[in-house]
Short mmCIF file of C-alpha atoms in Angstrom, two decimals:
data_model
loop_
_atom_site.label_atom_id
_atom_site.label_comp_id
_atom_site.label_asym_id
_atom_site.label_seq_id
_atom_site.Cartn_x
_atom_site.Cartn_y
_atom_site.Cartn_z
CA UNK A 18 7.51 -40.51 -46.62
CA UNK A 19 7.01 -40.24 -42.87
CA UNK A 20 9.74 -40.21 -40.22
CA UNK A 21 8.56 -43.65 -39.13
CA UNK A 22 8.88 -44.97 -42.65
CA UNK A 23 12.44 -43.69 -42.78
CA UNK A 24 13.24 -45.37 -39.48
CA UNK A 25 11.98 -48.74 -40.64
CA UNK A 26 13.47 -48.63 -44.12
CA UNK A 27 16.91 -50.22 -44.10
CA UNK A 28 17.17 -50.24 -47.89
CA UNK A 29 20.01 -47.75 -47.86
CA UNK A 30 19.70 -46.70 -51.48
CA UNK A 31 15.98 -45.94 -51.10
CA UNK A 32 16.67 -44.12 -47.84
CA UNK A 33 19.36 -41.99 -49.46
CA UNK A 34 17.07 -41.08 -52.36
CA UNK A 35 14.27 -40.04 -49.98
CA UNK A 36 16.60 -37.91 -47.87
CA UNK A 37 18.19 -36.26 -50.89
CA UNK A 38 14.72 -35.22 -52.04
CA UNK A 39 14.04 -33.82 -48.55
CA UNK A 40 17.31 -31.99 -47.91
CA UNK A 41 17.72 -30.49 -51.38
CA UNK A 42 14.14 -29.40 -52.02
CA UNK A 43 13.74 -25.64 -51.35
CA UNK A 44 10.45 -26.36 -49.58
CA UNK A 45 11.99 -28.71 -47.02
CA UNK A 46 15.78 -28.40 -47.14
CA UNK A 47 18.11 -26.42 -44.89
CA UNK A 48 19.75 -23.13 -45.90
CA UNK A 49 23.15 -24.80 -45.54
CA UNK A 50 22.50 -27.66 -47.97
CA UNK A 51 20.56 -25.56 -50.45
CA UNK A 52 23.46 -23.12 -50.54
CA UNK A 53 26.10 -25.87 -50.60
CA UNK A 54 24.39 -27.59 -53.52
CA UNK A 55 25.25 -24.65 -55.79
CA UNK A 56 28.99 -25.31 -55.22
CA UNK A 57 28.92 -29.04 -56.00
CA UNK A 58 30.12 -30.37 -59.37
CA UNK A 59 26.97 -32.50 -59.63
CA UNK A 60 23.23 -32.19 -59.04
CA UNK A 61 22.30 -34.15 -55.90
CA UNK A 62 18.65 -34.41 -56.90
CA UNK A 63 19.40 -36.20 -60.17
CA UNK A 64 22.81 -37.81 -59.67
CA UNK A 65 22.80 -39.21 -56.13
CA UNK A 66 20.92 -42.50 -56.37
CA UNK A 67 22.64 -44.80 -53.87
CA UNK A 68 24.54 -44.91 -50.60
CA UNK A 69 27.79 -45.38 -52.50
CA UNK A 70 27.06 -42.16 -54.41
CA UNK A 71 27.43 -40.22 -51.14
CA UNK A 72 31.19 -40.52 -51.61
CA UNK A 73 30.89 -37.89 -54.32
CA UNK A 74 30.21 -35.27 -51.65
CA UNK A 75 33.11 -33.63 -49.82
CA UNK A 76 33.50 -34.18 -46.08
CA UNK A 77 31.80 -30.99 -44.87
CA UNK A 78 31.85 -31.53 -41.10
CA UNK A 79 34.66 -29.00 -40.66
CA UNK A 80 32.42 -26.34 -42.20
CA UNK A 81 29.97 -26.88 -39.34
CA UNK A 82 32.55 -25.38 -36.97
CA UNK A 83 31.93 -21.94 -38.50
CA UNK A 84 28.45 -21.69 -39.99
CA UNK A 85 25.42 -20.46 -37.99
CA UNK A 86 23.89 -23.61 -36.50
CA UNK A 87 20.43 -22.44 -37.54
CA UNK A 88 21.45 -22.87 -41.17
CA UNK A 89 21.32 -26.63 -40.62
CA UNK A 90 17.61 -26.64 -39.71
CA UNK A 91 15.44 -28.00 -42.56
CA UNK A 92 12.64 -25.70 -43.69
CA UNK A 93 10.24 -28.65 -43.52
CA UNK A 94 10.97 -29.39 -39.85
CA UNK A 95 8.09 -28.90 -37.42
CA UNK A 96 9.89 -29.40 -34.10
CA UNK A 97 11.98 -27.19 -31.84
CA UNK A 98 15.76 -27.58 -32.06
CA UNK A 99 18.68 -27.46 -29.67
CA UNK A 100 22.36 -26.88 -30.52
CA UNK A 101 25.06 -29.28 -29.34
CA UNK A 102 28.83 -29.20 -29.73
CA UNK A 103 31.63 -31.72 -30.08
CA UNK A 104 34.46 -31.81 -27.57
CA UNK A 105 36.84 -29.93 -29.84
CA UNK A 106 39.51 -32.64 -29.86
CA UNK A 107 40.73 -31.82 -33.36
CA UNK A 108 40.05 -28.08 -33.39
CA UNK A 109 37.17 -25.67 -32.71
CA UNK A 110 33.95 -27.51 -31.82
CA UNK A 111 31.62 -28.74 -34.53
CA UNK A 112 27.96 -27.83 -33.94
CA UNK A 113 24.87 -29.81 -34.79
CA UNK A 114 21.15 -29.25 -34.37
CA UNK A 115 18.81 -31.78 -32.83
CA UNK A 116 15.06 -31.92 -32.49
CA UNK A 117 13.86 -35.44 -31.71
CA UNK A 118 16.42 -37.81 -33.24
CA UNK A 119 18.73 -38.08 -30.24
CA UNK A 120 15.79 -38.43 -27.85
CA UNK A 121 14.60 -41.34 -29.95
CA UNK A 122 18.14 -42.67 -29.76
CA UNK A 123 17.80 -42.82 -25.99
CA UNK A 124 14.71 -45.00 -26.40
CA UNK A 125 16.89 -47.39 -28.41
CA UNK A 126 19.63 -47.39 -25.75
CA UNK A 127 17.02 -48.01 -23.05
CA UNK A 128 15.90 -51.16 -24.86
CA UNK A 129 19.48 -52.39 -25.34
CA UNK A 130 20.21 -51.88 -21.64
CA UNK A 131 17.29 -54.16 -20.86
CA UNK A 132 18.92 -56.81 -23.06
CA UNK A 133 22.02 -56.44 -20.87
CA UNK A 134 19.84 -56.82 -17.75
CA UNK A 135 21.06 -53.40 -16.71
CA UNK A 136 19.27 -52.33 -13.52
CA UNK A 137 16.10 -50.30 -13.50
CA UNK A 138 15.21 -48.31 -10.42
CA UNK A 139 13.46 -50.08 -7.56
CA UNK A 140 11.46 -48.02 -5.08
CA UNK A 141 13.11 -45.35 -2.94
CA UNK A 142 14.37 -42.87 -5.56
CA UNK A 143 17.97 -44.06 -5.92
CA UNK A 144 20.47 -42.00 -7.86
CA UNK A 145 22.35 -42.18 -11.15
CA UNK A 146 25.64 -40.24 -11.01
CA UNK A 147 27.01 -38.91 -14.30
CA UNK A 148 30.73 -38.10 -14.30
CA UNK A 149 31.12 -36.69 -17.77
CA UNK A 150 30.66 -33.60 -19.94
CA UNK A 151 27.53 -31.49 -19.54
CA UNK A 152 27.08 -27.94 -20.86
CA UNK A 153 27.10 -27.88 -24.67
CA UNK A 154 27.85 -31.60 -24.88
CA UNK A 155 24.87 -33.80 -25.67
CA UNK A 156 25.95 -36.78 -23.60
CA UNK A 157 25.17 -35.08 -20.28
CA UNK A 158 21.63 -34.23 -21.33
CA UNK A 159 20.98 -37.65 -22.80
CA UNK A 160 22.26 -39.50 -19.75
CA UNK A 161 19.84 -37.44 -17.65
CA UNK A 162 16.99 -38.38 -19.98
CA UNK A 163 17.98 -42.03 -19.79
CA UNK A 164 18.27 -41.96 -16.00
CA UNK A 165 14.78 -40.53 -15.62
CA UNK A 166 13.40 -43.00 -18.14
CA UNK A 167 14.79 -45.87 -16.07
CA UNK A 168 13.45 -44.43 -12.81
CA UNK A 169 16.56 -42.81 -11.30
CA UNK A 170 17.23 -39.35 -9.94
CA UNK A 171 20.01 -37.85 -12.05
CA UNK A 172 23.08 -36.34 -10.40
CA UNK A 173 25.76 -34.60 -12.46
CA UNK A 174 29.25 -33.24 -11.95
CA UNK A 175 30.69 -30.77 -14.43
CA UNK A 176 33.53 -32.03 -16.57
CA UNK A 177 35.03 -29.70 -19.16
CA UNK A 178 36.83 -31.97 -21.67
CA UNK A 179 38.26 -28.99 -23.53
CA UNK A 180 40.06 -27.78 -20.40
CA UNK A 181 41.53 -31.22 -19.71
CA UNK A 182 42.74 -31.57 -23.29
CA UNK A 183 44.26 -28.11 -23.12
CA UNK A 184 46.19 -29.07 -19.99
CA UNK A 185 47.69 -32.06 -21.77
CA UNK A 186 48.45 -30.11 -24.94
CA UNK A 187 50.27 -27.51 -22.83
CA UNK A 188 52.20 -30.29 -21.05
CA UNK A 189 50.67 -29.55 -17.65
CA UNK A 190 50.10 -33.11 -16.36
CA UNK A 191 50.22 -32.02 -12.72
CA UNK A 192 47.32 -29.62 -13.28
CA UNK A 193 45.45 -32.40 -15.06
CA UNK A 194 45.96 -34.67 -12.05
CA UNK A 195 44.66 -31.92 -9.76
CA UNK A 196 41.59 -31.60 -11.97
CA UNK A 197 41.02 -35.35 -11.78
CA UNK A 198 41.24 -35.17 -7.99
CA UNK A 199 38.71 -32.32 -8.06
CA UNK A 200 36.30 -34.59 -9.94
CA UNK A 201 36.88 -37.49 -7.55
CA UNK A 202 36.29 -35.23 -4.54
CA UNK A 203 32.94 -34.09 -5.93
CA UNK A 204 31.93 -37.66 -6.72
CA UNK A 205 32.87 -38.79 -3.24
CA UNK A 206 30.69 -36.11 -1.69
CA UNK A 207 27.71 -37.46 -3.62
CA UNK A 208 28.54 -41.08 -2.90
CA UNK A 209 28.69 -40.28 0.83
CA UNK A 210 25.33 -38.52 0.95
CA UNK A 211 23.14 -39.94 -1.84
CA UNK A 212 21.94 -43.49 -2.60
CA UNK A 213 23.80 -43.84 -5.91
CA UNK A 214 23.17 -47.17 -7.64
CA UNK A 215 24.18 -46.36 -11.22
CA UNK A 216 27.28 -44.58 -12.49
CA UNK A 217 28.20 -43.28 -15.93
CA UNK A 218 31.85 -42.29 -16.22
CA UNK A 219 34.93 -42.36 -18.42
CA UNK A 220 37.41 -45.19 -17.81
CA UNK A 221 40.10 -42.86 -16.36
CA UNK A 222 37.62 -41.43 -13.83
CA UNK A 223 36.36 -44.91 -13.02
CA UNK A 224 39.93 -46.02 -12.41
CA UNK A 225 40.59 -43.00 -10.18
CA UNK A 226 37.49 -43.82 -8.12
CA UNK A 227 38.61 -47.42 -7.70
CA UNK A 228 42.02 -46.19 -6.48
CA UNK A 229 40.41 -44.03 -3.77
CA UNK A 230 39.56 -46.44 -0.91
CA UNK A 231 36.39 -44.74 0.31
CA UNK A 232 35.03 -44.18 -3.19
CA UNK A 233 35.81 -47.76 -4.13
CA UNK A 234 33.98 -49.04 -1.06
CA UNK A 235 30.86 -47.15 -2.17
CA UNK A 236 31.14 -48.44 -5.74
CA UNK A 237 31.70 -52.05 -4.72
CA UNK A 238 28.99 -51.96 -2.09
CA UNK A 239 26.17 -49.98 -3.69
CA UNK A 240 26.57 -49.48 -7.44
CA UNK A 241 24.74 -52.06 -9.56
CA UNK A 242 25.13 -50.55 -13.03
CA UNK A 243 28.01 -48.74 -14.78
CA UNK A 244 28.10 -47.09 -18.19
CA UNK A 245 31.64 -46.41 -19.42
CA UNK A 246 32.28 -44.12 -22.37
CA UNK A 247 34.46 -41.37 -23.80
CA UNK A 248 37.91 -43.02 -23.84
CA UNK A 249 39.13 -46.43 -24.87
CA UNK A 250 39.27 -49.38 -22.52
CA UNK A 251 41.44 -52.42 -23.20
CA UNK A 252 39.99 -55.93 -22.99
CA UNK A 253 42.20 -56.67 -19.97
CA UNK A 254 41.12 -53.49 -18.18
CA UNK A 255 37.47 -54.36 -18.86
CA UNK A 256 38.01 -57.90 -17.51
CA UNK A 257 39.62 -56.48 -14.36
CA UNK A 258 36.65 -54.20 -13.74
CA UNK A 259 34.03 -56.86 -14.43
CA UNK A 260 35.59 -59.85 -12.69
CA UNK A 261 37.76 -58.47 -9.90
CA UNK A 262 37.02 -54.85 -8.96
CA UNK A 263 33.27 -54.49 -9.53
CA UNK A 264 31.79 -57.98 -10.00
CA UNK A 265 28.41 -56.95 -8.54
CA UNK A 266 27.84 -54.23 -11.16
CA UNK A 267 26.61 -54.67 -14.72
CA UNK A 268 29.05 -52.83 -17.04
CA UNK A 269 27.99 -51.60 -20.49
CA UNK A 270 30.18 -49.60 -22.87
CA UNK A 271 29.22 -46.75 -25.16
CA UNK A 272 31.16 -45.52 -28.17
CA UNK A 273 30.09 -42.32 -29.87
CA UNK A 274 30.15 -38.56 -30.04
CA UNK A 275 27.96 -35.58 -30.80
CA UNK A 276 27.96 -36.25 -34.55
CA UNK A 277 27.37 -40.00 -34.50
CA UNK A 278 25.23 -40.44 -31.43
CA UNK A 279 25.71 -43.50 -29.21
CA UNK A 280 26.90 -46.87 -30.46
CA UNK A 281 25.99 -49.09 -27.53
CA UNK A 282 27.76 -52.29 -26.62
CA UNK A 283 25.57 -55.18 -27.72
CA UNK A 284 25.04 -58.16 -25.42
CA UNK A 285 27.76 -60.78 -25.71
CA UNK A 286 27.18 -63.89 -27.79
CA UNK A 287 28.94 -67.25 -27.78
CA UNK A 288 31.93 -67.10 -30.08
CA UNK A 289 32.27 -63.30 -30.06
CA UNK A 290 35.84 -62.39 -31.03
CA UNK A 291 35.91 -59.41 -28.64
CA UNK A 292 34.50 -58.84 -25.14
CA UNK A 293 32.96 -55.49 -26.13
CA UNK A 294 31.34 -54.96 -29.54
CA UNK A 295 29.54 -51.73 -30.37
CA UNK A 296 26.53 -51.43 -32.69
CA UNK A 297 25.91 -47.98 -34.26
CA UNK A 298 22.55 -46.20 -34.03
CA UNK A 299 21.24 -47.39 -37.39
CA UNK A 300 19.60 -46.40 -39.63
CA UNK A 301 20.07 -42.73 -38.71
CA UNK A 302 23.83 -43.15 -38.47
CA UNK A 303 25.60 -45.66 -40.69
CA UNK A 304 29.10 -46.64 -39.58
CA UNK A 305 31.67 -48.35 -41.74
CA UNK A 306 35.37 -49.05 -41.26
CA UNK A 307 37.55 -47.96 -44.15
CA UNK A 308 41.17 -47.89 -45.22
CA UNK A 309 42.67 -44.59 -43.92
CA UNK A 310 44.59 -44.26 -47.19
CA UNK A 311 41.46 -44.92 -49.27
CA UNK A 312 38.32 -43.89 -47.35
CA UNK A 313 36.07 -45.41 -50.00
CA UNK A 314 37.50 -48.91 -49.50
CA UNK A 315 35.83 -50.84 -46.71
CA UNK A 316 38.08 -53.15 -44.71
CA UNK A 317 37.22 -56.82 -44.26
CA UNK A 318 35.78 -58.27 -41.03
CA UNK A 319 38.58 -58.76 -38.52
CA UNK A 320 40.67 -55.97 -40.04
CA UNK A 321 41.37 -52.60 -38.46
CA UNK A 322 40.18 -49.46 -40.20
CA UNK A 323 39.22 -45.84 -39.69
CA UNK A 324 35.69 -45.02 -38.57
CA UNK A 325 33.58 -43.39 -41.25
CA UNK A 326 30.03 -42.25 -40.48
CA UNK A 327 27.06 -41.04 -42.51
CA UNK A 328 24.11 -39.25 -40.87
CA UNK A 329 20.90 -40.10 -42.67
CA UNK A 330 17.82 -38.60 -41.09
CA UNK A 331 15.36 -35.80 -41.78
CA UNK A 332 16.91 -33.47 -39.18
CA UNK A 333 20.56 -33.79 -40.11
CA UNK A 334 22.29 -34.95 -43.27
CA UNK A 335 26.02 -35.62 -43.37
CA UNK A 336 27.02 -37.65 -46.45
CA UNK A 337 30.19 -38.97 -44.84
CA UNK A 338 32.81 -38.03 -42.30
CA UNK A 339 36.05 -39.63 -41.17
CA UNK A 340 36.28 -39.85 -37.40
CA UNK A 341 39.55 -39.62 -35.49
CA UNK A 342 39.16 -43.23 -34.35
CA UNK A 343 40.36 -46.61 -35.54
CA UNK A 344 38.64 -49.88 -34.71
CA UNK A 345 38.35 -53.52 -35.73
CA UNK A 346 35.47 -54.39 -38.01
CA UNK A 347 33.04 -56.99 -36.70
CA UNK A 348 30.35 -58.39 -38.99
CA UNK A 349 27.00 -56.85 -38.04
CA UNK A 350 23.51 -58.30 -38.16
CA UNK A 351 23.25 -56.82 -41.67
CA UNK A 352 26.87 -56.60 -42.89
CA UNK A 353 25.90 -55.17 -46.26
CA UNK A 354 24.58 -52.10 -44.47
CA UNK A 355 26.79 -51.26 -41.51
CA UNK A 356 29.71 -52.45 -39.40
CA UNK A 357 29.85 -53.28 -35.74
CA UNK A 358 33.17 -52.28 -34.17
CA UNK A 359 35.54 -53.33 -31.39
CA UNK A 360 38.87 -52.18 -29.92
CA UNK A 361 38.15 -48.52 -30.58
CA UNK A 362 41.14 -46.22 -30.04
CA UNK A 363 42.50 -42.89 -31.34
CA UNK A 364 43.72 -43.23 -34.92
CA UNK A 365 47.16 -41.84 -34.11
CA UNK A 366 47.48 -43.62 -30.78
CA UNK A 367 47.01 -40.41 -28.80
CA UNK A 368 49.99 -38.15 -29.31
CA UNK A 369 49.15 -34.45 -29.15
CA UNK A 370 45.45 -35.30 -28.88
CA UNK A 371 45.80 -37.21 -25.63
CA UNK A 372 42.48 -38.59 -24.47
CA UNK A 373 42.94 -37.30 -20.91
CA UNK A 374 39.84 -38.00 -18.83
CA UNK A 375 37.54 -37.89 -21.85
#
């Protein structure tokens, strides 16, 4: 079965069977999964026949914090791989490998942005300013790819989410505020000197820019597209940005992380129960909302649950993983397969794992 076949096949059970054959065959599978198979109380090749059967696996994402990342590369892969890391919110970073899947994900996001009428670059080489993680975090690289694809010059400012989270954990809010000001100062320098028309930023940074008069003047006067991501944004805060603070800019939200990829806000429809609804990057990542006390039980549409993801592609296989987030389930285009989500927020409301600026 080709990669294209896998992308087009939304019969989840057939997809799972094909990927089990790939990831657990010594000729094509990764060292990690071939080794891990010997510790399982079942034979994946003969006993995993459906998507629901994936619940028989343990949640192994924590193991990916420690193993050599190269052990995740399938023997049958024919592409070059990069290593990316999570932000380390719940402990040491989890590492994944990526060849082409996340680049293909950017092609999907590009098409969804067109549905939102998100601006593409006119002539004159305008800029896209990214105020978010770079370094080992995939989002910085993918935003740069997306900017170039849409015709913009990509500008970046370093943001170390692990440092910010450490400041909050150590109860150093003043240092965190100084760091935020450092980010705003760098952004302002770019806004003063470069023709920035698109911005990607976390809601706290976007708020800080709007509170700085000169920065806000640049945003209100020149920016025509804004991607917000990384931390939650209430419906009222989103309304304020869209209708009062930045009415001339098209705002689109992203929900996601290094493991899941990007769940992009879908265009609004009449009768939508929420102003921002995210659709996961299916079929490579299947998202469902489950009962935190029973992660096999899926909650009903309109109910709040914990985010559970499954990664189902040739490059990376993760049977299931419980994210740190809660959200409201919204019926998707194919509700038997995946859930759309709204009102995403930390499962515990923040606490020791304060979101900070990311």
